[in-house]
GROMACS .gro file of C-alpha atoms in nm:
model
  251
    1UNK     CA    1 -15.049  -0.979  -8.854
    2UNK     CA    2 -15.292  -0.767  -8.685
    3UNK     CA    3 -15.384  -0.813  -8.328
    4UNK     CA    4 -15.759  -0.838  -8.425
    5UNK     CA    5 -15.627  -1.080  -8.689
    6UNK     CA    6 -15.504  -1.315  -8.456
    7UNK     CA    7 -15.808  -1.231  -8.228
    8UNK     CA    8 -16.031  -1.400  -8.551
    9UNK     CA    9 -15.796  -1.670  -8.624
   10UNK     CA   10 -15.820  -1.802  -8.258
   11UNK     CA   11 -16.199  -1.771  -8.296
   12UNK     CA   12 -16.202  -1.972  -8.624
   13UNK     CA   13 -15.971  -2.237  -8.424
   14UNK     CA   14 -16.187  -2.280  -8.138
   15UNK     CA   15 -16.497  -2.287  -8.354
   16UNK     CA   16 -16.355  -2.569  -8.599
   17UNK     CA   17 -16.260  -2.758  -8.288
   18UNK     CA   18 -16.574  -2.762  -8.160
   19UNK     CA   19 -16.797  -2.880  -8.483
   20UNK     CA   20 -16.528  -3.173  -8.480
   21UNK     CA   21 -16.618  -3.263  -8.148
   22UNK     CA   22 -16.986  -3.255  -8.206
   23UNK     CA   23 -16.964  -3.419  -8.498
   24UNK     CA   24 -16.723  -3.682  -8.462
   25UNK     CA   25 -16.802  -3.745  -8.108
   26UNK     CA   26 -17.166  -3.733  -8.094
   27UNK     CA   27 -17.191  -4.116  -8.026
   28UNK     CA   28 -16.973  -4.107  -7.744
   29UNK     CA   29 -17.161  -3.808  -7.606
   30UNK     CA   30 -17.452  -3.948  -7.614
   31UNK     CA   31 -17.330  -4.275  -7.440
   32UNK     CA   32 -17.192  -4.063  -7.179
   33UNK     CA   33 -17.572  -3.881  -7.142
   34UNK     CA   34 -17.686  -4.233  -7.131
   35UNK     CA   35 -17.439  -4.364  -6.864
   36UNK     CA   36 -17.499  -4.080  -6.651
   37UNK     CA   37 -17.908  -4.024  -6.677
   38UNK     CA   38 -17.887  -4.450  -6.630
   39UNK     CA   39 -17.656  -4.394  -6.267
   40UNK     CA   40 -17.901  -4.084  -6.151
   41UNK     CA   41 -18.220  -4.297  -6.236
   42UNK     CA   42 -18.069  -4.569  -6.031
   43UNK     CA   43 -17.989  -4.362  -5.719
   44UNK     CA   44 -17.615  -4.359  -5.766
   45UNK     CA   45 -17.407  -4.029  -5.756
   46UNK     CA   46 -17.158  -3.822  -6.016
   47UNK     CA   47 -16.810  -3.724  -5.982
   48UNK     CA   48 -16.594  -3.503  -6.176
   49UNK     CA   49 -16.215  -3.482  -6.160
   50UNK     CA   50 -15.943  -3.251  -6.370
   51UNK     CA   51 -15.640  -3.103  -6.261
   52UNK     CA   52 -15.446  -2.821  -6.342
   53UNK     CA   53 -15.671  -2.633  -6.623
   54UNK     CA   54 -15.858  -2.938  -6.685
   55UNK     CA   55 -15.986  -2.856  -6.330
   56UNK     CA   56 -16.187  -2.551  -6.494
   57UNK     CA   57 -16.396  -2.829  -6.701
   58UNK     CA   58 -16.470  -3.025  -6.404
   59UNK     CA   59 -16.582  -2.725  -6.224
   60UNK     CA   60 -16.786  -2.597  -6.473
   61UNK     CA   61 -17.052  -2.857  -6.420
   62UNK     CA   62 -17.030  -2.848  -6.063
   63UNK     CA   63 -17.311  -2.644  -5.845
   64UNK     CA   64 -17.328  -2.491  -6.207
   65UNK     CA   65 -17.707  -2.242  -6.311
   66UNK     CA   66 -17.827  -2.451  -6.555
   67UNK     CA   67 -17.612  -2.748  -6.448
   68UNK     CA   68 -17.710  -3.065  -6.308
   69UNK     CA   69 -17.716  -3.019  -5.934
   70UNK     CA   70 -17.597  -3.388  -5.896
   71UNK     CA   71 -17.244  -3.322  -6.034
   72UNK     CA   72 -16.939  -3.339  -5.752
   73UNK     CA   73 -16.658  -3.234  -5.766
   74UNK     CA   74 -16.340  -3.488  -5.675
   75UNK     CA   75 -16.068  -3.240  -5.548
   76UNK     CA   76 -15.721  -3.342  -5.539
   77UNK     CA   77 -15.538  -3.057  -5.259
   78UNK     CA   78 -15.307  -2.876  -5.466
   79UNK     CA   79 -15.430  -2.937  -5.829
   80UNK     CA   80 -15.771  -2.765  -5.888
   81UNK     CA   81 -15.610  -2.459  -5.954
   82UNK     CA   82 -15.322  -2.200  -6.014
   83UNK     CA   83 -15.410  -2.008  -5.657
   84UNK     CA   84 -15.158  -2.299  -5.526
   85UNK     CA   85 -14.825  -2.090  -5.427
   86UNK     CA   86 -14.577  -2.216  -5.615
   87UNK     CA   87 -14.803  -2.252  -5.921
   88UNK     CA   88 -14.565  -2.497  -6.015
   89UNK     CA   89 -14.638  -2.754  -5.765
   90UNK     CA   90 -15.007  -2.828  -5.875
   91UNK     CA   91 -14.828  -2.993  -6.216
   92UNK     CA   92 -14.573  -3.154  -5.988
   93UNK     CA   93 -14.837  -3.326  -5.801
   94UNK     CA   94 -15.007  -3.446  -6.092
   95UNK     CA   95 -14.689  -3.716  -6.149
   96UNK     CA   96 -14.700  -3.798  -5.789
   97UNK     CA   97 -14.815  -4.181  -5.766
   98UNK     CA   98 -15.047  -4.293  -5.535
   99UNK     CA   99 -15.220  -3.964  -5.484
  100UNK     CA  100 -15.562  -4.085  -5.647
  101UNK     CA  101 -15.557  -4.353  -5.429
  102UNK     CA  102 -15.547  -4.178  -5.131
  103UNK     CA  103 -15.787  -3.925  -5.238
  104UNK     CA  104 -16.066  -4.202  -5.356
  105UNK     CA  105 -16.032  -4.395  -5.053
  106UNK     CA  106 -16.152  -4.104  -4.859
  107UNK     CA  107 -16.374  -3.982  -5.065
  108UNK     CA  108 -16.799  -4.075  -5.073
  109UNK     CA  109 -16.750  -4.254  -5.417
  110UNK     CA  110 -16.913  -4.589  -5.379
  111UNK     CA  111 -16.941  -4.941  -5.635
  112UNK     CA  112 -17.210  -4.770  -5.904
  113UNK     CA  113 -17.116  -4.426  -5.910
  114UNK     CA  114 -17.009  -4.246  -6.263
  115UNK     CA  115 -16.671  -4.048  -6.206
  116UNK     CA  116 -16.568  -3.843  -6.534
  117UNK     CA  117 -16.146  -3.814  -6.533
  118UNK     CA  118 -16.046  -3.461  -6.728
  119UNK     CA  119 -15.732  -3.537  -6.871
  120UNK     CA  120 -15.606  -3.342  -7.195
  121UNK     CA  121 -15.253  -3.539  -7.208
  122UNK     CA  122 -15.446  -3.825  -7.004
  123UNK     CA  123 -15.037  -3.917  -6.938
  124UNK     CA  124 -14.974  -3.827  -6.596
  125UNK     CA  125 -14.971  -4.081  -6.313
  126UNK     CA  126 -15.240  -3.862  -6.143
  127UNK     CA  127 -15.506  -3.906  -6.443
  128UNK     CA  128 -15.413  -4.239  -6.498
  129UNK     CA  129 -15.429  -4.354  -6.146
  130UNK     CA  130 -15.741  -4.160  -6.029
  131UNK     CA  131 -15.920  -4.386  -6.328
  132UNK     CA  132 -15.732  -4.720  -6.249
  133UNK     CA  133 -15.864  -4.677  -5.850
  134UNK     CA  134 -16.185  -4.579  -5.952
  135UNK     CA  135 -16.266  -4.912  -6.172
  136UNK     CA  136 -16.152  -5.123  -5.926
  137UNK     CA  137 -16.345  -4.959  -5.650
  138UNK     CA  138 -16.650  -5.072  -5.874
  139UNK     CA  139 -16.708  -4.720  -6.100
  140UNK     CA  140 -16.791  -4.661  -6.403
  141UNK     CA  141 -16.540  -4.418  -6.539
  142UNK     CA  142 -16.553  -4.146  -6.853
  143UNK     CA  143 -16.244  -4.014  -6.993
  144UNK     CA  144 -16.222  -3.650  -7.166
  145UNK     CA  145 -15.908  -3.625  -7.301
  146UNK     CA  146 -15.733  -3.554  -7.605
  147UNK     CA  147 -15.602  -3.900  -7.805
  148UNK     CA  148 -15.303  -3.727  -7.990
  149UNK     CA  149 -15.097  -3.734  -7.676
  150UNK     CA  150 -15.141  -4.097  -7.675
  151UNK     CA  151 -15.061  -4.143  -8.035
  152UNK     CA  152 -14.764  -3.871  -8.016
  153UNK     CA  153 -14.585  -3.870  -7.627
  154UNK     CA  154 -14.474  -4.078  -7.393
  155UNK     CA  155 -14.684  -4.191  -7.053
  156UNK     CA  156 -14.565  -4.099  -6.743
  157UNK     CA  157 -14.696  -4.386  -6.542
  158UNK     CA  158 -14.503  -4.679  -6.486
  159UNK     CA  159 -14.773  -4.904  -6.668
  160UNK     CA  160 -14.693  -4.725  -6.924
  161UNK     CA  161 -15.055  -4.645  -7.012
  162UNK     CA  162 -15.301  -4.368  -7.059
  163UNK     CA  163 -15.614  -4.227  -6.936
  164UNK     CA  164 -15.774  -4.359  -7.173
  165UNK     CA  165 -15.668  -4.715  -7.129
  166UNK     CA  166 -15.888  -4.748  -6.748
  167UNK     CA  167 -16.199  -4.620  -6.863
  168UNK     CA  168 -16.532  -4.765  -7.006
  169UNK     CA  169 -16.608  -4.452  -7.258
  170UNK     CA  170 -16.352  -4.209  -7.352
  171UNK     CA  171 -16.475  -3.919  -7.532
  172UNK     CA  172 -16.176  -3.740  -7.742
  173UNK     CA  173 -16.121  -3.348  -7.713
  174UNK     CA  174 -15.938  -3.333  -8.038
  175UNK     CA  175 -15.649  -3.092  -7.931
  176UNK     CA  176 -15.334  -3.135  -8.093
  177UNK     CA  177 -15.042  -3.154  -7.833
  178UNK     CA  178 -14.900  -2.865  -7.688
  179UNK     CA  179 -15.224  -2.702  -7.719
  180UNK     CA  180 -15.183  -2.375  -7.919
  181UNK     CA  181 -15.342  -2.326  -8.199
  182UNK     CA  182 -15.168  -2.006  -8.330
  183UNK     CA  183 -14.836  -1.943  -8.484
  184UNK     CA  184 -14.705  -1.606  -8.572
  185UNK     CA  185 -14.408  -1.394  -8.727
  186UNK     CA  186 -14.214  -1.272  -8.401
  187UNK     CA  187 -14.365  -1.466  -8.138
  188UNK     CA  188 -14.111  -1.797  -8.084
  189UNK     CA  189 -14.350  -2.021  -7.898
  190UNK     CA  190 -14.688  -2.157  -8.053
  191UNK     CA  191 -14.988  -1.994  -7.830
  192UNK     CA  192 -15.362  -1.938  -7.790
  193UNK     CA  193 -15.508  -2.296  -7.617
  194UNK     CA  194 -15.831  -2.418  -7.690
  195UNK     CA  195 -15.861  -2.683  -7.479
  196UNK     CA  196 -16.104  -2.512  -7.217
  197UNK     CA  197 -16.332  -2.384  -7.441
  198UNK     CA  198 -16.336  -2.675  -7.610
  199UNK     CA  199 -16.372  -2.897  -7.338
  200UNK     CA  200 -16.611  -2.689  -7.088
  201UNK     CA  201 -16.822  -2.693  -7.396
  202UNK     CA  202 -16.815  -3.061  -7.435
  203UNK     CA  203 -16.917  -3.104  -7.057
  204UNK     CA  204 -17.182  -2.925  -7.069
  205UNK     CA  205 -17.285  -3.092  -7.424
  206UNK     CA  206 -17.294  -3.428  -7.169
  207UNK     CA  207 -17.492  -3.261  -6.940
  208UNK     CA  208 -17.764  -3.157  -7.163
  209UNK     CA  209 -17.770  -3.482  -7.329
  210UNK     CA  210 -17.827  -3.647  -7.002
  211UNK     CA  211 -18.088  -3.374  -6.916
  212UNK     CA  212 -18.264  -3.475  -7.239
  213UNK     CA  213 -18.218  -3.868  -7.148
  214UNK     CA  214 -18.346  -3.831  -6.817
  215UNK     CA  215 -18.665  -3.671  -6.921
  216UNK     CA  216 -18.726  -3.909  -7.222
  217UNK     CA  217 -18.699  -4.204  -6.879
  218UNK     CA  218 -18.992  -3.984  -6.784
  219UNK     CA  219 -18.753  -3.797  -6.465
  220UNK     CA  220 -18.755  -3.463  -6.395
  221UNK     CA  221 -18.360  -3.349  -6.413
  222UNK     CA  222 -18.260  -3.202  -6.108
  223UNK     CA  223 -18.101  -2.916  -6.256
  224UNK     CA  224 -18.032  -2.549  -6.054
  225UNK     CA  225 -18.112  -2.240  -6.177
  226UNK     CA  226 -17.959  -1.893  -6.126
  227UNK     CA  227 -17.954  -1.731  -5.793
  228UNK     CA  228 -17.984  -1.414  -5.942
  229UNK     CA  229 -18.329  -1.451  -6.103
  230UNK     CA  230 -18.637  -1.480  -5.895
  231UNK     CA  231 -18.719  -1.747  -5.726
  232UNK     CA  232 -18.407  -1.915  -5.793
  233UNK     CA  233 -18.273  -1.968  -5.425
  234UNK     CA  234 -18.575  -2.121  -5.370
  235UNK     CA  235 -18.566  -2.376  -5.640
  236UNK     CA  236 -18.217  -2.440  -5.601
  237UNK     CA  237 -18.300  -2.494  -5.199
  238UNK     CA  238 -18.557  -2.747  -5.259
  239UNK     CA  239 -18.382  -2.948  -5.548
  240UNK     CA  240 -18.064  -2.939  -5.309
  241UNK     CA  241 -18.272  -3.065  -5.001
  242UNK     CA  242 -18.419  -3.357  -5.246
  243UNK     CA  243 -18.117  -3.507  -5.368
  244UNK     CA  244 -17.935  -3.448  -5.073
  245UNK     CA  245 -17.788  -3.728  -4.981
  246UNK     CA  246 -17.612  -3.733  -5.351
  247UNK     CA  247 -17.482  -3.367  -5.331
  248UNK     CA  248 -17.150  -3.356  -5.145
  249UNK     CA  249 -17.055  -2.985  -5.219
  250UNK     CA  250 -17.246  -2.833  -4.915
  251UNK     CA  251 -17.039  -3.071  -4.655
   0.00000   0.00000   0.00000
């Protein structure tokens, strides 16, 4: 098979993926839009959390052109990327209990806040734990993650539960374990994941949705726009200064 072959077969892959999610997922979508625009109108904050690649997600909606200037990230040292030396260590941490713990007690997360747990196994104690703490501190908690790990592996927390079991919506990525959606003649191991373009796209789905909810409350999203247009520095500067007080990226 041709290399451009395999180029369009990956495209077909990640564009079937992503009509399933808007199709079979649109209701929890839109309860997610609802659940945040509901927290924002109320004066509570957002936080987003994802290690490993699922960090990419959770940073695409954070201090994001377009984005919703509201949306935090929750970093865990050691996990929001591969720039971590050994790279190996990030996925080492992620089974390490009582991280999330730690990292939520510390953090500016308070009783009425939304926190959205990136998860595509959703079966380390990491995921698991960050959405456990975060209920019983008094969140409300959304889960992105993909339910055929639950159905087809083992967890990896000693409750033996998922991500999805500690949260009040779970919205379900649709990636098939091991994420790789090719196979081909002379290459051994199954490749080309999908899960980031699958599931930045279905973050910023949310965040449009709650866009759209907020202004139908009659509330003027406090969304950024680019720096590199004009004007948009000073937009962004007087959106930032507004919501201050909910915007924990600049401290």
């Amino acid at each position: 098979m041709s290399a451009n072959e395999l180029a369009g077969r990956f495209f077909d892959a990640a564009v079937d993926l992503l009509r399933r999610v808007r199709d079979e997922e649109a209701e929890h979508i839109a309860a997610a839009a609802s659940l945040i625009a509901g927290t924002v109108a109320d004066g509570g904050r957002l936080f987003v959390f994802g290690a490993g690649h699922s960090s990419i997600a959770a940073q695409d909606v954070v201090y994001r052109a377009g984005g919703l200037a509201l949306m935090n990230l929750l970093a865990v040292p050691g996990t929001v990327g591969v720039d971590v030396v050994p790279a190996t260590l990030g996925s080492a941490l992620e089974r390490v209990d009582g991280l999330a713990g730690a990292v939520l007690d510390t953090s500016p997360a308070q009783p009425g806040d939304v926190l959205i747990v990136i998860s595509l196994s959703g079966r380390n104690s990491l995921p698991v734990e960050m959405a456990m703490n975060a209920r019983a501190l008094g969140l409300k908690v959304i889960g992105v993650t993909s339910l055929a790990y639950a159905e087809e592996t083992k967890s990896r927390h000693a409750s033996d539960t998922f991500l999805k079991d500690h949260c009040d919506l779970v919205i379900d990525s649709k990636i098939a374990v091991g994420d790789a959606e090719l196979t081909a003649e002379g290459i051994a191991a199954p490749f080309a994941p999908a899960s980031t373009v699958v599931t930045c796209a279905l973050m910023q789905a949310v965040v449009a949705a709650a866009a759209g909810e907020l202004a139908a409350r009659g509330i003027d999203p406090p969304m950024l726009r680019s720096g590199n247009v004009d004007g948009g520095h000073e937009w962004n500067g007087r959106v930032l200064g507004e919501y201050g007080d909910r915007i924990f990226f600049r401290r």
